[in-house]
CSV table of C-alpha atoms in Angstrom, one decimal:
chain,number,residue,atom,x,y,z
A,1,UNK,CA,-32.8,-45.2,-87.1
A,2,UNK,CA,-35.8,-45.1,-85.2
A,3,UNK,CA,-38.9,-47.7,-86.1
A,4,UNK,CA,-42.2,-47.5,-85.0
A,5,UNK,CA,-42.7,-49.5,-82.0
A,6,UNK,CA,-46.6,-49.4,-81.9
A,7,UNK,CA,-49.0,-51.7,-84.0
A,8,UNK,CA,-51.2,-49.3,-85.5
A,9,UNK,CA,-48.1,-46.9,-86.4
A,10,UNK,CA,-46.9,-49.7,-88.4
A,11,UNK,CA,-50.5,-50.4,-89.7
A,12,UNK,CA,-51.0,-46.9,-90.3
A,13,UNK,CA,-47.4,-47.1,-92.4
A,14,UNK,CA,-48.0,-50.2,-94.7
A,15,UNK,CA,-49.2,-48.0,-97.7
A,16,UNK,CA,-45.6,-46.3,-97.3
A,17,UNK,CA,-43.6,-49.4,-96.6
A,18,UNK,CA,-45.3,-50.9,-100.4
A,19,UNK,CA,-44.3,-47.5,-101.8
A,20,UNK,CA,-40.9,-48.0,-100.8
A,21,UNK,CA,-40.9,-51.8,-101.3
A,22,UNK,CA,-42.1,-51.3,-104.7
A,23,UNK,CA,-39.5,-48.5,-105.9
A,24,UNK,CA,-36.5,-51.0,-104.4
A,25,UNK,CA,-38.1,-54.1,-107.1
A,26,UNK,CA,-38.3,-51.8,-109.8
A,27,UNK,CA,-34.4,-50.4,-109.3
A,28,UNK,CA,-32.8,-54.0,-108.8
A,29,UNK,CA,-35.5,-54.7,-111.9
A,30,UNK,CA,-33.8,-52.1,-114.1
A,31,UNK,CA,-30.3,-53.5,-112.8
A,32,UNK,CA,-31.1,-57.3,-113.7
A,33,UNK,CA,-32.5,-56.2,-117.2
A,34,UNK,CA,-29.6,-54.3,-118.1
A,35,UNK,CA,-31.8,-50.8,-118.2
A,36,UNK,CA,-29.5,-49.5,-115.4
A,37,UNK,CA,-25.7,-51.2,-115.6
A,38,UNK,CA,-23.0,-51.6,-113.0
A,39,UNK,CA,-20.1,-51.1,-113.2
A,40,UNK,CA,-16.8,-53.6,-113.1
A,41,UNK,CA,-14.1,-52.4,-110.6
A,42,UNK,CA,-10.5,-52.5,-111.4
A,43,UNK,CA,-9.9,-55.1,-108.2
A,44,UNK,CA,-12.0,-57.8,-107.0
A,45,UNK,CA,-15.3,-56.7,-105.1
A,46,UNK,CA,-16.6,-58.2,-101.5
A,47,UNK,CA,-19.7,-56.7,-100.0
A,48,UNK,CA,-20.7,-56.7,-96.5
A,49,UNK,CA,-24.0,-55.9,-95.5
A,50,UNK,CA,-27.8,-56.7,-94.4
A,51,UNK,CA,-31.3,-56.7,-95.6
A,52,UNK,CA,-32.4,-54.9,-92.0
A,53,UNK,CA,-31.7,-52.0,-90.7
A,54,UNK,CA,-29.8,-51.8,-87.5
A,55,UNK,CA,-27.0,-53.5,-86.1
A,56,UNK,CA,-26.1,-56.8,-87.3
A,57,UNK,CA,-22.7,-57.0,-86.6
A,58,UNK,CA,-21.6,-55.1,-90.1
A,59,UNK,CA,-18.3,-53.5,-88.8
A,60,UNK,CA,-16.3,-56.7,-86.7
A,61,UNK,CA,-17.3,-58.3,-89.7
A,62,UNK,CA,-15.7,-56.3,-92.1
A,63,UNK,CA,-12.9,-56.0,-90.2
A,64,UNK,CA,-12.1,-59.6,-89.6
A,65,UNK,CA,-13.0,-60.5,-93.6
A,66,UNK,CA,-10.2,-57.0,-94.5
A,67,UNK,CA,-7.6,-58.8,-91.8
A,68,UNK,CA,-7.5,-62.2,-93.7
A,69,UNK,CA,-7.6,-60.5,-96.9
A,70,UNK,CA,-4.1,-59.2,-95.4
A,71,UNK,CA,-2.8,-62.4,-93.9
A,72,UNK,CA,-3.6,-63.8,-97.5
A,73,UNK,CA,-0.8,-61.0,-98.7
A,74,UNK,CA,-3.6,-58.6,-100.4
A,75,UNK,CA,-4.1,-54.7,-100.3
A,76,UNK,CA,-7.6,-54.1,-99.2
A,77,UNK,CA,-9.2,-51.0,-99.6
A,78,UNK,CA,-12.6,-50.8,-97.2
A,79,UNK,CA,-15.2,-48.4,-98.5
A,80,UNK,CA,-17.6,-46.9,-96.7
A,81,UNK,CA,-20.3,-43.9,-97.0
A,82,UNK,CA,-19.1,-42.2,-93.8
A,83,UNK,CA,-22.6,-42.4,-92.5
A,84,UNK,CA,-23.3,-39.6,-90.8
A,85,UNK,CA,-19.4,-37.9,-90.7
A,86,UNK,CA,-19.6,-34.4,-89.9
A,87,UNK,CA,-17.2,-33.0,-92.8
A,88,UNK,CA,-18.5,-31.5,-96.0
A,89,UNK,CA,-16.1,-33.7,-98.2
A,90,UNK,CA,-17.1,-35.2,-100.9
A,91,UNK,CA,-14.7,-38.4,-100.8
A,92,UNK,CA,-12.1,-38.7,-97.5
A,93,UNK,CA,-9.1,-40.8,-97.6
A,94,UNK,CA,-9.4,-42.1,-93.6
A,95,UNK,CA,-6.5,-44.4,-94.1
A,96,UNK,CA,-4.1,-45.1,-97.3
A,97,UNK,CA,-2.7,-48.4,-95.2
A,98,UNK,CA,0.1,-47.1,-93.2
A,99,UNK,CA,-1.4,-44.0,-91.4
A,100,UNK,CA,-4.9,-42.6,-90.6
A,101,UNK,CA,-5.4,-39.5,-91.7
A,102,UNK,CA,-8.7,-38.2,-91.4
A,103,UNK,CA,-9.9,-37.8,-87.3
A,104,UNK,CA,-13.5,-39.3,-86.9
A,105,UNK,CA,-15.2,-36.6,-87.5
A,106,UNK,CA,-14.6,-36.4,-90.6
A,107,UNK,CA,-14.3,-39.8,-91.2
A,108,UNK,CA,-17.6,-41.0,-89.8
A,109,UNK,CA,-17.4,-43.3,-86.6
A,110,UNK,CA,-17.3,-46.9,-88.4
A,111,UNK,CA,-14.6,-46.0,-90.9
A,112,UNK,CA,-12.2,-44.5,-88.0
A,113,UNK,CA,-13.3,-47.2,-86.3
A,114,UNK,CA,-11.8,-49.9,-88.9
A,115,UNK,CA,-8.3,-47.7,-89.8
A,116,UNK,CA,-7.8,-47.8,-86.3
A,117,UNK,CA,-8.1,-51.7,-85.9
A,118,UNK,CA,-7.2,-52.7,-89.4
A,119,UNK,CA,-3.9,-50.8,-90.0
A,120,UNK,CA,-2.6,-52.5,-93.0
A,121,UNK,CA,-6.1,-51.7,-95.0
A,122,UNK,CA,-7.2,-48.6,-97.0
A,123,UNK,CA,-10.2,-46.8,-95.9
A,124,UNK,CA,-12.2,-44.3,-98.0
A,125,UNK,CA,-15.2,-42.4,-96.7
A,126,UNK,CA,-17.7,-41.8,-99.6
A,127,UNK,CA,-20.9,-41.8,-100.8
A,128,UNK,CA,-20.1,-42.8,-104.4
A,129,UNK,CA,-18.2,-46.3,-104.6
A,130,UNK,CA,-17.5,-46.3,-107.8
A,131,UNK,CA,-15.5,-42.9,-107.3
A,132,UNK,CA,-14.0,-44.2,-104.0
A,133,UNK,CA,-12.5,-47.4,-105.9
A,134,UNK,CA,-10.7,-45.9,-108.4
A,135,UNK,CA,-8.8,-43.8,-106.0
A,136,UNK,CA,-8.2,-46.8,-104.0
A,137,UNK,CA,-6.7,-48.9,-106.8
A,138,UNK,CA,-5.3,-45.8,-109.3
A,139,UNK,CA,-3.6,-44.0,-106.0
A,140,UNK,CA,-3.5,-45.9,-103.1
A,141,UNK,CA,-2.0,-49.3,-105.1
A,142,UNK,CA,-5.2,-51.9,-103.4
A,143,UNK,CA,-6.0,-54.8,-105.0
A,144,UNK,CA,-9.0,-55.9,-103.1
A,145,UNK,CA,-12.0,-53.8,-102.6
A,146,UNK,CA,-14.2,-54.1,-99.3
A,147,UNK,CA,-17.6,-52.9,-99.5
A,148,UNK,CA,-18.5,-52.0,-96.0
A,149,UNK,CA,-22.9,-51.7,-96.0
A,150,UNK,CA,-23.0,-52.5,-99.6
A,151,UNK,CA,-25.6,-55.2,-100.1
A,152,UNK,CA,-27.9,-52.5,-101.6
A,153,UNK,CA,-25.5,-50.6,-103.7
A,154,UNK,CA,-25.6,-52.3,-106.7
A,155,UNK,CA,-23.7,-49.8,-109.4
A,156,UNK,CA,-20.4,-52.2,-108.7
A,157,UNK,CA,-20.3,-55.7,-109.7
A,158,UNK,CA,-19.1,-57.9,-106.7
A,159,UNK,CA,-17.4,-61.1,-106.6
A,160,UNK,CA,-18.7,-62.0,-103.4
A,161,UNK,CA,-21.9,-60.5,-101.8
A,162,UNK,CA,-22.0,-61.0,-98.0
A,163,UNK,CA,-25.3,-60.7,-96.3
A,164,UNK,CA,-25.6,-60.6,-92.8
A,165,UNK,CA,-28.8,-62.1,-91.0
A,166,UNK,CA,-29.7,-61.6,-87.3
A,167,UNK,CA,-29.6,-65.1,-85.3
A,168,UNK,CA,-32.2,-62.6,-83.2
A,169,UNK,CA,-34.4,-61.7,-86.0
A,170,UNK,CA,-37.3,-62.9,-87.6
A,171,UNK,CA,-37.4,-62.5,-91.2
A,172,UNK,CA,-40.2,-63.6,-92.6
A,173,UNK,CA,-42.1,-61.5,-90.0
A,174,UNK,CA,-40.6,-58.7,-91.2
A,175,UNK,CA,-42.0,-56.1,-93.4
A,176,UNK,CA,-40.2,-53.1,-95.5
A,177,UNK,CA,-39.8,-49.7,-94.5
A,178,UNK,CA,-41.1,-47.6,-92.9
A,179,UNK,CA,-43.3,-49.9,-90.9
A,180,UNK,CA,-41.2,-52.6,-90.2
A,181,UNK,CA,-36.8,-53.1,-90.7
A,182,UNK,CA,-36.3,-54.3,-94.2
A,183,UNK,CA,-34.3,-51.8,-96.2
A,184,UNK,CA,-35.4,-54.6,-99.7
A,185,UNK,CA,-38.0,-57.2,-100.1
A,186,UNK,CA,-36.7,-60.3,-98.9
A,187,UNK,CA,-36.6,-61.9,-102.3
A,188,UNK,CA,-33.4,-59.6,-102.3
A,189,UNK,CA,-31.7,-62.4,-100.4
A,190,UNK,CA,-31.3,-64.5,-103.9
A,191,UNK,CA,-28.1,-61.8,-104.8
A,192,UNK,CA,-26.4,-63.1,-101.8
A,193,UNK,CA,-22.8,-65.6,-102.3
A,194,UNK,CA,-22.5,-66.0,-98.7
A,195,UNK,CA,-24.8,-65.9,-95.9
A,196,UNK,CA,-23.9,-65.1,-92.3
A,197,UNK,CA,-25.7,-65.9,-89.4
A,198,UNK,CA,-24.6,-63.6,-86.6
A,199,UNK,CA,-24.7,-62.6,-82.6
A,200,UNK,CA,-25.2,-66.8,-82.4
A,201,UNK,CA,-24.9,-67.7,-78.8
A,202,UNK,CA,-22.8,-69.6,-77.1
A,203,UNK,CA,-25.9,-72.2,-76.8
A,204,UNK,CA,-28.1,-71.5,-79.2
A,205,UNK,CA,-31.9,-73.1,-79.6
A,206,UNK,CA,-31.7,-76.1,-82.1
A,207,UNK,CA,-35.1,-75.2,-82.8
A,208,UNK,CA,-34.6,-71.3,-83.7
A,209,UNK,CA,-31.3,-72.1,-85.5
A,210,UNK,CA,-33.3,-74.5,-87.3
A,211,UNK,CA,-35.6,-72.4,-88.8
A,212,UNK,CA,-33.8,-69.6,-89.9
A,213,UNK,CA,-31.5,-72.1,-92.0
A,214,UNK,CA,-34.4,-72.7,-93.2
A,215,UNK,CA,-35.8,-69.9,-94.3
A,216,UNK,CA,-32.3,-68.9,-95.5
A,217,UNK,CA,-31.9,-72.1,-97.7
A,218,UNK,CA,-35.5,-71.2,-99.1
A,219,UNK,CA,-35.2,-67.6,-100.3
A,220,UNK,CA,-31.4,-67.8,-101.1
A,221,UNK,CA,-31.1,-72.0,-102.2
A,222,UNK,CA,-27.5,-70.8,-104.1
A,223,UNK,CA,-25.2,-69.1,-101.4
A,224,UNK,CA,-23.0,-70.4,-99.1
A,225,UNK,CA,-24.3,-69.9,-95.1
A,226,UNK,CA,-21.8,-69.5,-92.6
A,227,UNK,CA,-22.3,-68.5,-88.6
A,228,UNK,CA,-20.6,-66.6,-86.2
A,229,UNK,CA,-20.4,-64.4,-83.1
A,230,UNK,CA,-19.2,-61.6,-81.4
A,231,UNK,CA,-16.7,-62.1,-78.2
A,232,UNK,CA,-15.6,-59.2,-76.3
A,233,UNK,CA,-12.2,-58.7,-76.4
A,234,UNK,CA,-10.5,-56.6,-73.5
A,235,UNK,CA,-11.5,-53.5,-72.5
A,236,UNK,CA,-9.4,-49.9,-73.1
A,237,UNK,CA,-9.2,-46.1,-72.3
A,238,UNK,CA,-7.5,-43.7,-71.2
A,239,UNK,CA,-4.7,-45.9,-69.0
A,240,UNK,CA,-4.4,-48.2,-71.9
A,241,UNK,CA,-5.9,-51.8,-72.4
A,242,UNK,CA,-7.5,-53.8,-69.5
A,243,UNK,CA,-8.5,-57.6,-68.8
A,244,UNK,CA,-12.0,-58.0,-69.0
A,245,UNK,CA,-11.8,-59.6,-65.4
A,246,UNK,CA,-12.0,-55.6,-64.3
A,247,UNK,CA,-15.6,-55.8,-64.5
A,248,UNK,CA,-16.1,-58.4,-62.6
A,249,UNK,CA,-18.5,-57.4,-59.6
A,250,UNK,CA,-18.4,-53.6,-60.6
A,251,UNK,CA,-21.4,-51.8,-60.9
A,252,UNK,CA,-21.3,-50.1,-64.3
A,253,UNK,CA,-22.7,-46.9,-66.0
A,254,UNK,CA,-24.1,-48.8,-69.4
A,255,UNK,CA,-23.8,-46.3,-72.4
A,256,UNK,CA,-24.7,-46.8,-75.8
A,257,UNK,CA,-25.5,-44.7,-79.4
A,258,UNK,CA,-26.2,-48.3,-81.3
A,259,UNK,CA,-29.2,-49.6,-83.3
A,260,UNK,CA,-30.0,-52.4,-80.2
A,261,UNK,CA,-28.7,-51.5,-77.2
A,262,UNK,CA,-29.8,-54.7,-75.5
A,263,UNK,CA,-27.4,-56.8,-76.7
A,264,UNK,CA,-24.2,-54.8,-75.2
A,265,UNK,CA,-26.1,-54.8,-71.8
A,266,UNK,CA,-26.3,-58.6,-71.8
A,267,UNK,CA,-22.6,-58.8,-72.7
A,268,UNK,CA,-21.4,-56.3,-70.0
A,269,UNK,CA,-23.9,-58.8,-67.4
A,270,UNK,CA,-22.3,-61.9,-68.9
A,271,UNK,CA,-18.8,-60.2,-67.9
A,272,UNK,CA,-19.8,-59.8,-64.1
A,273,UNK,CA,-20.9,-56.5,-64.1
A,274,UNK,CA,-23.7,-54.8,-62.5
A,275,UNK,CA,-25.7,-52.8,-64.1
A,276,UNK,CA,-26.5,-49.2,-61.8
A,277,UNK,CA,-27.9,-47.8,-64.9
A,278,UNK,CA,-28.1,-46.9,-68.3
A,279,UNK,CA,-27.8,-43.9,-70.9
A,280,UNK,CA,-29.0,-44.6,-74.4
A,281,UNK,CA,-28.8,-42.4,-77.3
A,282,UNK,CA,-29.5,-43.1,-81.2
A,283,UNK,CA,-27.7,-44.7,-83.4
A,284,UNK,CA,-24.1,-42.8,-84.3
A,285,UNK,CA,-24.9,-40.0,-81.8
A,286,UNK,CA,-22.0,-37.5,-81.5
A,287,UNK,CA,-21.5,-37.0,-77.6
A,288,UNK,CA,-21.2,-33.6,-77.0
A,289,UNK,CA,-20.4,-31.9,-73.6
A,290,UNK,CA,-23.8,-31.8,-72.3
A,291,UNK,CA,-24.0,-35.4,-73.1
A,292,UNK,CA,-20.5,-36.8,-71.1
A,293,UNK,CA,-21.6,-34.1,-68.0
A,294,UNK,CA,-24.8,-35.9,-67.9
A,295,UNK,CA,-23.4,-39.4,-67.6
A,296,UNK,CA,-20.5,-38.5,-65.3
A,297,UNK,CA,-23.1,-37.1,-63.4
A,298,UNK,CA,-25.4,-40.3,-63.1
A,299,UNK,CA,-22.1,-42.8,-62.5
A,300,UNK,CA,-21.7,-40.2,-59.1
A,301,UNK,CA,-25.8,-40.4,-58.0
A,302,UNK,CA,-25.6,-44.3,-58.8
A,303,UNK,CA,-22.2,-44.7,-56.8
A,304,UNK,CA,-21.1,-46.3,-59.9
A,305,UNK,CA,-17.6,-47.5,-60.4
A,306,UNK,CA,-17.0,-47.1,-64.2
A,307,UNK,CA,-18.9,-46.3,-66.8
A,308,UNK,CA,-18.5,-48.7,-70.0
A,309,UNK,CA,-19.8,-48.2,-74.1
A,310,UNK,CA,-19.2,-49.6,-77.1
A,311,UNK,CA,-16.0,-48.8,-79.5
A,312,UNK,CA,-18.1,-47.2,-81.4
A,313,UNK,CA,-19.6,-44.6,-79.2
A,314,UNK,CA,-16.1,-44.7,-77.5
A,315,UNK,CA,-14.8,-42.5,-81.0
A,316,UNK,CA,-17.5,-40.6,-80.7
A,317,UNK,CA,-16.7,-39.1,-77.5
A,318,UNK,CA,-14.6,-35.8,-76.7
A,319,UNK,CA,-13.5,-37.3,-73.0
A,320,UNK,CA,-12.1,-34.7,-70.8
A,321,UNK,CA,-9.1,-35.6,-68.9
A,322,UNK,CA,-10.0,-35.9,-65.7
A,323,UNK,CA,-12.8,-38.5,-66.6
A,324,UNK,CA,-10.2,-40.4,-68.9
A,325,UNK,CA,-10.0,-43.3,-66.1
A,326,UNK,CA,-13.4,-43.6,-65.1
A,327,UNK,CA,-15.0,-43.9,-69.2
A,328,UNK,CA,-14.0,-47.1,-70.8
A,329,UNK,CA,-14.8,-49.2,-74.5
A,330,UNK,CA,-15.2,-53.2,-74.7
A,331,UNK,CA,-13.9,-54.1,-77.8
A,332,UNK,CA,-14.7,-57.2,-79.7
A,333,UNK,CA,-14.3,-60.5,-81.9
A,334,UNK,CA,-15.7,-62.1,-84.8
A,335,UNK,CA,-15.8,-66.1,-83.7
A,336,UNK,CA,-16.6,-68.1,-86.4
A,337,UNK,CA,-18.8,-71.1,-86.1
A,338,UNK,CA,-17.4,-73.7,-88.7
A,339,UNK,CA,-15.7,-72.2,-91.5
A,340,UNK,CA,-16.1,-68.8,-92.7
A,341,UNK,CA,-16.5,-67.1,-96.0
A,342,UNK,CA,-14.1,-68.3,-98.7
A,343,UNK,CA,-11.9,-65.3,-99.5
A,344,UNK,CA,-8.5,-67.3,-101.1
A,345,UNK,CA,-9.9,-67.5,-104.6
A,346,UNK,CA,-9.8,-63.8,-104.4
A,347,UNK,CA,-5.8,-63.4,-104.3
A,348,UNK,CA,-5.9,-65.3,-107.8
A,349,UNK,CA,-7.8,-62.5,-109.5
A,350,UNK,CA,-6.2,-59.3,-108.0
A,351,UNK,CA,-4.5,-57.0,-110.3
């Protein structure tokens, strides 16, 4: 989603961000007064999402919290919206837990994304969660349910709410949409269980930490905080996986359809590689041919040895063969700092 970046566009906006700020209180109003009611799922209900737009690190999360569901001997189903899929379905079934059956596409980028690295989970693209759970308990047989981005989508009842907080951001100089990133008012925060630090660096400022625990503690006193961050993992394409030592001393075409593109460049540096240049689209851009000719033809002016993205663009991509090699995805990690969210009380209350 693009913000505005100027100050008097966001000045100019601040009658439409209380508009929209206002209609969010008075829907989660008519939800805590029982005007509006959600609904109880037939399997226990973990959300995962953020009080911001833009990339906090909602996917890796979701699919590290859907692996330990399975290590714990569970069924998870992850439900997503598809955001932005190309197909006219009303619900797809992306994965039933053994094989992926929808292509991205259709899918949407983040759910192919997670059948593809999760392949013992369900994974339903839809927008209505409430329709998507009862096809993943009543026909695919799950007994946990995943909310992937569901902090604001209230009509199910979770047992654990998950929100996601930026170790980069700044909260509480935040304002709501349009004008600034907050999808809620930040008295929102008080629904959360568990709250999750992420993208915390490997030496992160005391001081900063500090004061977003802080802040954290003092809108949301009741949930549980927890930290973590994102590791890259190994690098693959069309040869198959690679060490990440291959980009060591390259110099790299940097290419990326993400909410904050900053952060991948820093990790690709932190790997060894040179940056020649950069190609930056919006967030869950579908690559078309115009769009891979384009970058093949700036790795060739910038004598560029590879040119590197993000999984997620990676999906998004129709590659052709001959520029298989030269076109690969870092894949990453969740690292969690101290323990992480409790999930075992879970397996107690599955169907």
């Amino acid at each position: 989603m693009n913000l505005p970046q100027s100050q008097l566009a966001r000045t100019l906006l601040k009658p439409a961000s209380y508009c929209y700020g206002l209609g969010s209180v008075v829907r989660l109003e008519a939800y805590s007064r029982g005007i509006m009611s959600s609904t109880r799922a037939a399997a226990p209900v973990i959300s995962i999402g953020n009080i911001t737009v833009g990339g906090t690190g909602k996917t890796p999360i979701t699919i590290d919290i859907a692996r330990r569901l399975i290590e714990l001997g569970l069924k998870p189903a992850i439900l997503s919206r598809g955001y932005k899929r190309q197909s006219r379905e009303h619900l797809v079934v992306v994965s039933d837990g053994r094989t992926v059956l929808a292509d991205c596409r259709q899918a949407g980028d983040e759910p192919f994304m997670m059948a593809r690295a999760v392949p013992g989970a369900a994974v339903i693209s839809c927008s209505s969660r409430k329709e998507s759970s009862g096809v993943a308990v009543q026909q695919l047989g799950c007994n946990v349910l995943v909310l992937d981005d569901g902090f604001q989508h209230i009509q199910l009842e979770r047992d654990l709410d998950i929100l996601l907080v930026d170790y980069n951001d700044d909260l509480e100089q935040e304002c709501v949409l349009p004008s600034g990133r907050l999808r809620e008012p930040l008295s929102g925060m008080r629904r959360a269980t568990d709250i999750v630090i992420t993208k915390v660096p490997g030496e992160p400022d005391a001081n900063r930490l500090n004061k977003i625990e802080t802040a954290i503690t003092t809108l949301a006193p009741q949930a549980r905080l927890s930290s973590a961050r994102f590791l890259p993992a190994g690098l693959s394409g069309g040869s198959g996986e690679q060490p990440l030592e291959t980009l060591s001393g390259k110099k790299v075409i940097c290419v990326s359809g993400i909410a904050r593109p900053e952060s991948f460049r820093d990790t690709l540096m932190g790997l060894g590689a040179e940056i020649a240049d950069s190609a930056e689209y919006g967030d869950h851009h579908w690559f078309d041919s115009n769009d891979i000719g384009h970058i093949l033809d700036l790795r060739r002016e910038k004598c560029a040895d590879l040119i590197v993205t993000t999984s997620k663009d990676f999906v998004r991509m129709d590659i052709p063969e001959s520029a298989r090699d030269m076109i690969l995805a870092l894949t990453q990690e969740t690292s969690w700092i101290g323990a992480p969210p409790e999930l075992e009380p879970l397996a107690g209350r599955t169907p």
